Amino acid sequence: MARGSNQKLKILYLMKIFLEKSDESHPLTMEDILTELKRYGVTAERKSIYADIEALRSYGMDIVGEKQGKAYHYYTGSRQFELAELKLLVDSVQSAKFITTKKSNELIRKLESLSSIYEAKQLQRQVYVTGRIKADNESIYYNVDKIHTAIATDAQITFQYFQWNVEKERELRREGEKYCVSPWALSWDDENYYLIGFDSEAEKIKHYRVDKMLKIDIIQERREGKEKFEQFDMAAYARKMFGMFSGEEENVRIEFDNELAGVVIDRFGRDTIFTKTDKNHFEAVVKVAVSRQFLGWIMALGEGVRILAPESVVWQMQEEAKRLARTYSLPDK
């Protein structure tokens, strides 16, 4: 038999064929394998393919051989990622607003390459990136990597921070002056990525939307705020920040209808203490950053919820209700 031009790569191409062209629903016969190898300029005898399959199995590949009729059929069994796991990862990439549409599609194509071409079609049917609300800061992918590097090397970072104006243009805060922050953690909240860091100037923990950060640089200054973060609880921080909007932290006592117990648990966790006030209501004391987003969350729950204390927060709710009444008042007919 004439030898092909890529004989030395035979076992590598064989592995590629099994990974890309086979799964439990699409097994390969020996004739299929020989035909696929010829596409790569490789000729082989059956005996050598059997030996290569055993070598790949010894390497760790799960190549299953099943006899169907008079012939054996081969396919890749378990993979590094099962199809259900890849679907979960694709869903996460799709739903992440902080990843741009372009980068989302690139990542999904890479995830598809981890399955057979047949299973990849099932992943493609789940792809609905176009039309979703996505960030347009293409550098965010690399910003996250820089922040991770700074955290790993115990270094501070500098960056510019922007907001959107009514012309839908980026507007740099502080007139473009760079922020200097000690990064300690990254948090994914409300479909956005946030940097949690220590601001030495303000001497407090702050958070920043990563997709609104520009020109991140790692500087040769060791991080500050270690003592603050030794007592920092990321989960508690995310619970009390409604939509990651800051406000004065308060222990707020709230009365809820019993039917809202699940809503409270979803928001504040199962360890929240419930105190029954009557057969239809319970109270809970929760620590939150009091902001309009928090007050709006309370309003959205309707008549089944009422802030009881402290008086300062009750007053803020009254003022917010008055503001809304003024904003939406109708002219006298």
XYZ file of C-alpha atoms in Angstrom:
333
model
C 0.000 0.000 0.000
C 1.322 3.446 -0.979
C 2.110 5.592 1.994
C 0.361 8.953 2.399
C 2.102 12.261 2.914
C 1.145 12.640 6.580
C 1.902 9.181 7.959
C 3.766 10.518 11.008
C 0.619 12.374 12.082
C -1.642 9.327 11.721
C -2.493 8.842 15.392
C -3.139 12.585 15.862
C -5.518 12.659 12.914
C -7.189 9.513 14.220
C -7.810 11.238 17.558
C -9.191 14.287 15.711
C -11.554 12.076 13.696
C -12.901 10.365 16.804
C -13.435 13.660 18.638
C -15.042 15.504 15.738
C -16.849 12.827 13.758
C -18.125 10.351 16.325
C -20.481 10.117 19.272
C -22.863 7.483 20.599
C -25.436 8.275 17.909
C -22.831 8.473 15.132
C -20.349 5.574 15.410
C -17.664 4.960 12.797
C -16.943 1.712 10.981
C -13.374 0.786 10.068
C -14.165 1.784 6.469
C -15.323 5.206 7.705
C -12.081 5.651 9.668
C -9.879 4.715 6.693
C -11.845 7.076 4.430
C -11.497 9.976 6.899
C -7.754 9.349 7.251
C -7.340 9.544 3.466
C -8.807 13.077 3.609
C -5.740 14.005 5.672
C -3.308 12.302 3.329
C -2.894 9.222 5.532
C -3.127 5.600 4.369
C -3.246 2.751 6.844
C -3.973 -0.915 7.292
C -6.688 -2.142 9.633
C -4.145 -3.818 11.919
C -2.339 -0.537 12.550
C -5.631 1.254 13.290
C -6.477 -1.352 15.955
C -3.083 -0.718 17.551
C -3.593 3.071 17.405
C -7.027 2.777 19.006
C -5.488 0.846 21.889
C -2.756 3.495 22.192
C -5.383 6.251 22.382
C -7.263 4.289 25.033
C -4.037 3.970 27.036
C -3.609 7.733 26.631
C -7.011 8.222 28.282
C -9.529 8.515 25.451
C -12.806 6.693 25.966
C -13.152 4.951 22.607
C -16.039 2.501 22.646
C -16.173 -0.427 20.201
C -19.483 -2.234 19.720
C -20.227 -5.108 17.364
C -23.222 -4.489 15.155
C -23.892 -7.392 12.833
C -20.556 -8.575 11.443
C -18.707 -5.247 11.855
C -17.447 -3.230 14.797
C -18.538 0.388 15.234
C -16.413 2.864 17.193
C -17.192 6.179 18.840
C -15.960 8.560 21.530
C -17.739 7.833 24.800
C -17.210 10.227 27.681
C -15.550 13.567 26.902
C -13.951 16.296 28.954
C -17.296 18.124 28.794
C -20.644 16.374 28.480
C -23.231 17.899 26.116
C -25.388 19.085 29.041
C -22.365 20.879 30.530
C -21.595 22.593 27.221
C -25.223 23.732 26.946
C -24.919 25.248 30.405
C -21.722 27.087 29.423
C -23.297 28.330 26.188
C -26.291 29.638 28.142
C -23.938 31.468 30.515
C -22.047 33.111 27.651
C -25.302 34.093 25.958
C -26.812 35.657 29.056
C -23.707 37.550 30.183
C -24.309 41.190 29.283
C -20.693 42.089 29.994
C -19.475 39.959 27.038
C -19.895 41.648 23.660
C -21.844 39.963 20.850
C -18.646 39.416 18.864
C -16.799 37.814 21.785
C -19.885 35.753 22.712
C -20.000 34.225 19.243
C -16.248 33.519 19.344
C -16.509 31.777 22.711
C -19.521 29.731 21.637
C -17.687 28.515 18.524
C -14.820 27.381 20.758
C -17.277 25.563 23.028
C -18.779 23.846 19.990
C -15.315 22.498 19.111
C -15.340 20.521 22.373
C -18.149 18.309 21.055
C -18.693 16.249 17.937
C -19.922 18.085 14.833
C -23.317 16.478 15.387
C -23.663 17.598 19.003
C -22.394 21.060 17.993
C -25.585 21.452 15.951
C -27.595 21.057 19.154
C -25.545 23.848 20.716
C -26.069 26.051 17.647
C -29.835 25.754 18.038
C -29.454 27.348 21.465
C -27.474 30.351 20.208
C -29.544 33.550 20.324
C -26.917 36.221 20.935
C -28.019 38.733 18.296
C -30.595 41.153 19.684
C -29.725 40.596 23.332
C -28.606 43.556 25.402
C -24.824 43.253 25.405
C -21.879 45.430 26.341
C -20.031 47.179 23.533
C -16.683 47.480 25.331
C -14.672 44.898 23.379
C -11.731 45.199 25.802
C -13.707 43.808 28.768
C -12.507 40.275 28.027
C -8.919 41.401 28.532
C -9.826 43.769 31.384
C -11.027 40.785 33.418
C -7.747 38.985 32.716
C -5.735 42.034 33.835
C -7.740 42.322 37.040
C -7.190 38.630 37.812
C -3.461 39.112 37.186
C -3.353 42.114 39.529
C -5.137 40.138 42.256
C -2.773 37.174 41.816
C 0.330 39.405 41.944
C -0.939 41.577 44.841
C -0.770 44.761 42.753
C -2.896 47.885 42.440
C -4.474 49.029 39.175
C -5.319 52.347 37.574
C -8.107 52.929 35.061
C -10.473 55.448 33.558
C -14.185 55.121 34.296
C -17.006 56.304 32.065
C -20.763 56.823 32.070
C -23.247 57.300 29.221
C -24.662 60.730 28.421
C -27.954 61.565 26.707
C -26.230 61.561 23.305
C -25.388 57.886 24.000
C -21.710 58.780 24.090
C -19.101 57.731 26.622
C -18.346 60.440 29.129
C -15.259 59.999 31.286
C -15.753 60.588 34.989
C -13.338 62.881 36.845
C -12.660 64.467 33.435
C -10.549 61.432 32.510
C -8.396 61.401 35.643
C -7.417 57.823 36.461
C -8.779 55.914 39.442
C -6.282 54.006 41.601
C -7.765 50.946 43.311
C -6.553 47.826 45.107
C -8.494 44.964 43.438
C -9.610 42.151 45.721
C -12.421 40.309 43.975
C -14.663 40.080 40.921
C -18.403 39.601 41.303
C -21.024 38.671 38.709
C -24.271 40.378 39.726
C -27.398 41.274 37.755
C -25.702 39.900 34.586
C -22.788 42.332 34.946
C -19.181 41.916 36.113
C -18.069 44.107 39.015
C -14.640 44.792 40.445
C -14.687 44.892 44.231
C -11.721 46.924 45.440
C -10.341 49.150 48.167
C -10.153 52.888 47.518
C -7.268 54.156 49.666
C -8.272 57.783 49.258
C -11.804 57.167 50.540
C -10.612 54.374 52.875
C -13.541 52.164 51.946
C -14.560 49.205 49.793
C -16.124 50.187 46.466
C -17.350 48.421 43.346
C -17.004 49.294 39.652
C -18.665 47.925 36.506
C -15.869 46.226 34.564
C -17.443 47.026 31.181
C -17.198 50.752 32.073
C -13.489 50.588 32.875
C -10.981 51.767 30.261
C -7.181 51.682 29.925
C -6.504 49.394 32.881
C -2.860 49.348 33.954
C -1.204 47.226 36.643
C 1.157 49.378 38.718
C 4.054 48.380 40.951
C 2.296 49.216 44.198
C 1.146 46.512 46.614
C -2.550 46.301 47.335
C -4.037 48.036 50.346
C -7.097 47.253 52.424
C -6.171 43.695 53.421
C -7.601 44.162 56.929
C -10.941 45.305 55.465
C -11.167 42.301 53.160
C -10.265 39.773 55.836
C -13.692 40.570 57.293
C -15.389 40.990 53.912
C -18.305 38.704 52.964
C -18.884 38.832 49.208
C -22.271 37.095 49.369
C -23.528 39.475 52.068
C -22.236 42.452 50.088
C -24.130 41.370 46.954
C -27.339 40.745 48.939
C -27.476 44.199 50.464
C -26.580 46.065 47.232
C -29.737 46.290 45.123
C -28.582 46.299 41.498
C -25.122 47.092 42.936
C -26.289 50.652 43.730
C -24.640 52.102 46.813
C -26.409 53.705 49.752
C -26.188 54.088 53.513
C -26.234 50.678 55.146
C -29.106 50.156 57.552
C -30.673 47.298 59.484
C -34.215 47.575 58.164
C -37.198 45.897 59.841
C -39.804 44.880 57.293
C -43.207 43.194 57.583
C -44.166 40.726 54.828
C -47.235 38.691 53.902
C -46.533 34.991 54.452
C -46.809 34.342 50.706
C -43.673 36.461 50.183
C -41.456 34.157 52.270
C -39.893 32.700 49.126
C -39.123 36.177 47.767
C -37.295 37.088 50.995
C -35.325 33.834 51.022
C -34.354 34.263 47.354
C -33.079 37.781 48.061
C -31.503 37.488 51.521
C -30.922 33.754 52.051
C -32.377 30.975 54.189
C -30.537 32.111 57.305
C -32.693 35.273 57.486
C -34.613 35.201 60.770
C -38.425 35.309 60.400
C -40.559 36.483 63.329
C -44.265 35.692 63.013
C -46.471 38.664 63.905
C -49.841 37.013 63.187
C -51.139 34.110 61.138
C -50.737 36.042 57.865
C -47.548 38.064 58.407
C -43.934 37.848 59.538
C -41.146 40.345 60.153
C -37.497 40.206 59.104
C -34.549 42.471 59.875
C -32.195 42.727 56.910
C -29.056 44.758 56.331
C -29.279 46.692 53.053
C -27.764 49.686 51.315
C -30.784 51.976 51.279
C -31.153 53.383 47.766
C -33.993 54.117 45.367
C -33.410 50.662 43.893
C -34.124 49.118 47.309
C -37.201 51.291 47.791
C -38.349 50.385 44.287
C -37.979 46.682 45.135
C -40.204 47.212 48.183
C -42.806 49.071 46.085
C -42.815 46.347 43.439
C -43.944 43.821 46.053
C -47.172 45.795 46.504
C -49.379 45.797 49.573
C -47.811 42.628 50.933
C -44.803 44.445 52.361
C -44.242 47.405 54.718
C -41.101 49.010 56.155
C -41.442 49.357 59.932
C -38.088 50.757 61.062
C -35.890 52.718 61.329
C -37.887 55.941 61.022
C -35.287 57.444 58.668
C -35.966 54.720 56.079
C -39.736 54.992 56.551
C -39.338 58.729 55.901
C -37.301 58.028 52.733
C -40.078 55.753 51.499
C -42.675 58.445 52.198
C -40.613 61.003 50.280
C -40.137 58.581 47.390
C -43.905 57.966 47.273
C -44.525 61.735 47.230
C -41.966 62.168 44.449
C -43.660 59.501 42.344
C -47.085 61.030 43.016
C -45.824 64.415 41.819
C -44.131 62.918 38.772
C -47.215 60.986 37.680
C -49.966 63.400 38.760
C -52.657 63.924 36.138
C -53.988 67.365 35.217
C -57.449 68.250 36.531
C -60.156 67.599 33.979
